[in-house]
């Protein structure tokens, strides 16, 4: 990576402000239902503590409070979980900026401090310079370790870098290493599996992958717009009518650049979304029926292509995996990837990561990204503002 990381600076005796992604799911009783985002942030925090920093000041957003204090979106449950995982007291503050915060930090005997939800202030998402400056005034060094929000230019991800030496944390370094290697310098063949609801979300991704991948397997809701473009019957399956032309062009382009695109050839169809008892497998979708998963022939074909891969990138479930009756295709893909030996398997964040988790195969993948939108934008070839704003490796930085 061409950006400075936390390992490039002398940290002893310094105050670090670390942007983490603690946007964890909470249930009605404010219990954390999945703490992966917290556990993924531990490496950077523990590294900083080991180097003898004076303070680790952590900040994050949680949910969408839209610039107001929302009691159910406080970071208090995160502080408690963090305390358990770190085995050390965490001072949780009820604000993220202001004199009271400064005083509390100065007085605290704890090394680890967690600020309140950044998005209680509308200035955060507006990338307000004054707000960014206030955050910066709390520390000597800024560390961005929130890959999940690196695609947003917010005060805590981009604005703050104007006022402090700014480096990447270990999680961001890891994400860039795996995702970057997969698209820029993959062991070949590189096979990409795409799914999910909408083609419109993935057009830029496909355009970029046509320059890089050897084969692209397309399942999920997005496949039907491509099938329509080929003149196939899709019944009531998901269609983006205004993207049929685009799908046609992408298929044409793939032919020109000799990237194999494998589409769904058989389907798990139902009469209605909530009528799994009507499910049957067909090769031609009759009018009035809707396809919600790939069929066995498609699964077999996908696996044949995947068996030759040396690198696999997976973005988007190939069926409605949240409902068991329509989850077989996604489960099969996940299990097949989990069993591959000597192959780098990269799972984009969001729904594909949720699917891998549902099937308890997390530890069988080479890398599961912590960022849904961020990993998508990275794979599209876009520059992520939260990473672009960090200091370059070649810059010498005085702290
Ligand atoms: P995305 O957010 O674009 O990754 O889309 C993920 C969603 O696509 C999941 O919630 C799946 O349930 C949904 N999905 C996958 N396959 C289909 C399908 N054949 N029809 C409708 N929705 C689908």
mmCIF file of N, CA and C in Angstrom, residues 272-317:
data_model
loop_
_atom_site.group_PDB
_atom_site.id
_atom_site.type_symbol
_atom_site.label_atom_id
_atom_site.label_comp_id
_atom_site.label_asym_id
_atom_site.label_seq_id
_atom_site.Cartn_x
_atom_site.Cartn_y
_atom_site.Cartn_z
ATOM 1 N N UNK A 272 -45.579 -17.498 -6.019
ATOM 2 C CA UNK A 272 -45.530 -16.239 -5.271
ATOM 3 C C UNK A 272 -44.325 -16.296 -4.351
ATOM 4 N N UNK A 273 -43.783 -15.129 -4.000
ATOM 5 C CA UNK A 273 -42.606 -15.071 -3.133
ATOM 6 C C UNK A 273 -42.820 -15.865 -1.842
ATOM 7 N N UNK A 274 -44.033 -15.730 -1.259
ATOM 8 C CA UNK A 274 -44.278 -16.394 0.026
ATOM 9 C C UNK A 274 -45.010 -17.723 -0.138
ATOM 10 N N UNK A 275 -44.771 -18.389 -1.276
ATOM 11 C CA UNK A 275 -45.374 -19.715 -1.473
ATOM 12 C C UNK A 275 -44.288 -20.732 -1.817
ATOM 13 N N UNK A 276 -43.348 -20.997 -0.872
ATOM 14 C CA UNK A 276 -42.242 -21.925 -1.179
ATOM 15 C C UNK A 276 -42.734 -23.333 -1.506
ATOM 16 N N UNK A 277 -43.965 -23.678 -1.051
ATOM 17 C CA UNK A 277 -44.486 -25.025 -1.327
ATOM 18 C C UNK A 277 -44.752 -25.236 -2.824
ATOM 19 N N UNK A 278 -44.778 -24.138 -3.615
ATOM 20 C CA UNK A 278 -45.014 -24.280 -5.064
ATOM 21 C C UNK A 278 -43.709 -24.417 -5.854
ATOM 22 N N UNK A 279 -42.590 -24.461 -5.127
ATOM 23 C CA UNK A 279 -41.271 -24.437 -5.803
ATOM 24 C C UNK A 279 -41.063 -25.611 -6.763
ATOM 25 N N UNK A 280 -40.615 -25.273 -7.954
ATOM 26 C CA UNK A 280 -40.183 -26.332 -8.879
ATOM 27 C C UNK A 280 -39.000 -25.842 -9.710
ATOM 28 N N UNK A 281 -38.308 -26.818 -10.299
ATOM 29 C CA UNK A 281 -37.101 -26.473 -11.057
ATOM 30 C C UNK A 281 -37.402 -26.562 -12.546
ATOM 31 N N UNK A 282 -37.091 -25.494 -13.275
ATOM 32 C CA UNK A 282 -37.388 -25.467 -14.714
ATOM 33 C C UNK A 282 -36.226 -24.826 -15.477
ATOM 34 N N UNK A 283 -36.248 -25.054 -16.806
ATOM 35 C CA UNK A 283 -35.245 -24.390 -17.653
ATOM 36 C C UNK A 283 -35.846 -23.209 -18.383
ATOM 37 N N UNK A 284 -37.171 -23.167 -18.413
ATOM 38 C CA UNK A 284 -37.852 -22.068 -19.089
ATOM 39 C C UNK A 284 -38.919 -21.545 -18.116
ATOM 40 N N UNK A 285 -38.847 -20.282 -17.778
ATOM 41 C CA UNK A 285 -39.754 -19.756 -16.739
ATOM 42 C C UNK A 285 -41.111 -19.424 -17.359
ATOM 43 N N UNK A 286 -42.187 -20.100 -16.900
ATOM 44 C CA UNK A 286 -43.497 -19.790 -17.477
ATOM 45 C C UNK A 286 -44.013 -18.432 -16.997
ATOM 46 N N UNK A 287 -44.941 -17.847 -17.750
ATOM 47 C CA UNK A 287 -45.558 -16.581 -17.330
ATOM 48 C C UNK A 287 -46.171 -16.755 -15.954
ATOM 49 N N UNK A 288 -46.098 -15.727 -15.157
ATOM 50 C CA UNK A 288 -46.764 -15.746 -13.851
ATOM 51 C C UNK A 288 -45.913 -16.345 -12.742
ATOM 52 N N UNK A 289 -44.772 -16.959 -13.078
ATOM 53 C CA UNK A 289 -43.904 -17.553 -12.057
ATOM 54 C C UNK A 289 -42.675 -16.674 -11.846
ATOM 55 N N UNK A 290 -42.081 -16.827 -10.667
ATOM 56 C CA UNK A 290 -40.947 -15.987 -10.308
ATOM 57 C C UNK A 290 -39.780 -16.875 -9.880
ATOM 58 N N UNK A 291 -38.584 -16.554 -10.362
ATOM 59 C CA UNK A 291 -37.407 -17.358 -9.986
ATOM 60 C C UNK A 291 -36.663 -16.709 -8.832
ATOM 61 N N UNK A 292 -36.352 -17.506 -7.804
ATOM 62 C CA UNK A 292 -35.725 -16.950 -6.601
ATOM 63 C C UNK A 292 -34.386 -17.606 -6.259
ATOM 64 N N UNK A 293 -33.976 -18.582 -7.075
ATOM 65 C CA UNK A 293 -32.674 -19.210 -6.803
ATOM 66 C C UNK A 293 -32.193 -19.870 -8.093
ATOM 67 N N UNK A 294 -30.879 -20.146 -8.134
ATOM 68 C CA UNK A 294 -30.344 -20.864 -9.300
ATOM 69 C C UNK A 294 -30.652 -22.357 -9.130
ATOM 70 N N UNK A 295 -30.821 -23.054 -10.251
ATOM 71 C CA UNK A 295 -31.147 -24.483 -10.202
ATOM 72 C C UNK A 295 -29.892 -25.346 -10.147
ATOM 73 N N UNK A 296 -30.059 -26.674 -10.055
ATOM 74 C CA UNK A 296 -28.921 -27.591 -9.907
ATOM 75 C C UNK A 296 -27.952 -27.592 -11.091
ATOM 76 N N UNK A 297 -28.481 -27.437 -12.317
ATOM 77 C CA UNK A 297 -27.597 -27.427 -13.489
ATOM 78 C C UNK A 297 -26.669 -26.205 -13.436
ATOM 79 N N UNK A 298 -27.235 -25.051 -13.061
ATOM 80 C CA UNK A 298 -26.428 -23.821 -12.956
ATOM 81 C C UNK A 298 -25.382 -23.984 -11.861
ATOM 82 N N UNK A 299 -25.788 -24.567 -10.748
ATOM 83 C CA UNK A 299 -24.841 -24.770 -9.635
ATOM 84 C C UNK A 299 -23.655 -25.605 -10.116
ATOM 85 N N UNK A 300 -23.980 -26.654 -10.885
ATOM 86 C CA UNK A 300 -22.923 -27.545 -11.375
ATOM 87 C C UNK A 300 -21.980 -26.777 -12.304
ATOM 88 N N UNK A 301 -22.590 -26.000 -13.201
ATOM 89 C CA UNK A 301 -21.789 -25.229 -14.169
ATOM 90 C C UNK A 301 -20.904 -24.201 -13.433
ATOM 91 N N UNK A 302 -21.483 -23.507 -12.439
ATOM 92 C CA UNK A 302 -20.709 -22.532 -11.652
ATOM 93 C C UNK A 302 -19.502 -23.241 -11.014
ATOM 94 N N UNK A 303 -19.758 -24.420 -10.460
ATOM 95 C CA UNK A 303 -18.687 -25.131 -9.748
ATOM 96 C C UNK A 303 -17.581 -25.588 -10.707
ATOM 97 N N UNK A 304 -17.984 -25.965 -11.926
ATOM 98 C CA UNK A 304 -16.968 -26.361 -12.915
ATOM 99 C C UNK A 304 -16.011 -25.207 -13.193
ATOM 100 N N UNK A 305 -16.569 -24.008 -13.326
ATOM 101 C CA UNK A 305 -15.724 -22.838 -13.602
ATOM 102 C C UNK A 305 -14.895 -22.490 -12.361
ATOM 103 N N UNK A 306 -15.537 -22.548 -11.200
ATOM 104 C CA UNK A 306 -14.830 -22.203 -9.952
ATOM 105 C C UNK A 306 -13.686 -23.177 -9.656
ATOM 106 N N UNK A 307 -13.853 -24.420 -10.088
ATOM 107 C CA UNK A 307 -12.828 -25.439 -9.809
ATOM 108 C C UNK A 307 -11.501 -25.094 -10.482
ATOM 109 N N UNK A 308 -11.558 -24.276 -11.544
ATOM 110 C CA UNK A 308 -10.315 -23.921 -12.268
ATOM 111 C C UNK A 308 -9.689 -22.646 -11.719
ATOM 112 N N UNK A 309 -10.404 -21.943 -10.851
ATOM 113 C CA UNK A 309 -9.948 -20.616 -10.401
ATOM 114 C C UNK A 309 -8.765 -20.709 -9.455
ATOM 115 N N UNK A 310 -7.936 -19.659 -9.476
ATOM 116 C CA UNK A 310 -6.886 -19.511 -8.454
ATOM 117 C C UNK A 310 -7.261 -18.358 -7.509
ATOM 118 N N UNK A 311 -8.104 -17.436 -8.026
ATOM 119 C CA UNK A 311 -8.635 -16.363 -7.191
ATOM 120 C C UNK A 311 -10.131 -16.253 -7.460
ATOM 121 N N UNK A 312 -10.920 -16.145 -6.385
ATOM 122 C CA UNK A 312 -12.367 -15.962 -6.545
ATOM 123 C C UNK A 312 -12.788 -14.717 -5.763
ATOM 124 N N UNK A 313 -13.552 -13.859 -6.416
ATOM 125 C CA UNK A 313 -14.157 -12.723 -5.721
ATOM 126 C C UNK A 313 -15.661 -12.916 -5.781
ATOM 127 N N UNK A 314 -16.314 -12.822 -4.633
ATOM 128 C CA UNK A 314 -17.767 -13.061 -4.582
ATOM 129 C C UNK A 314 -18.482 -11.819 -4.064
ATOM 130 N N UNK A 315 -19.398 -11.310 -4.872
ATOM 131 C CA UNK A 315 -20.164 -10.137 -4.451
ATOM 132 C C UNK A 315 -21.647 -10.325 -4.771
ATOM 133 N N UNK A 316 -22.425 -10.644 -3.770
ATOM 134 C CA UNK A 316 -23.874 -10.755 -3.940
ATOM 135 C C UNK A 316 -24.370 -12.185 -3.940
ATOM 136 N N UNK A 317 -25.402 -12.486 -3.135
ATOM 137 C CA UNK A 317 -25.972 -13.841 -3.089
ATOM 138 C C UNK A 317 -26.640 -14.211 -4.408
#
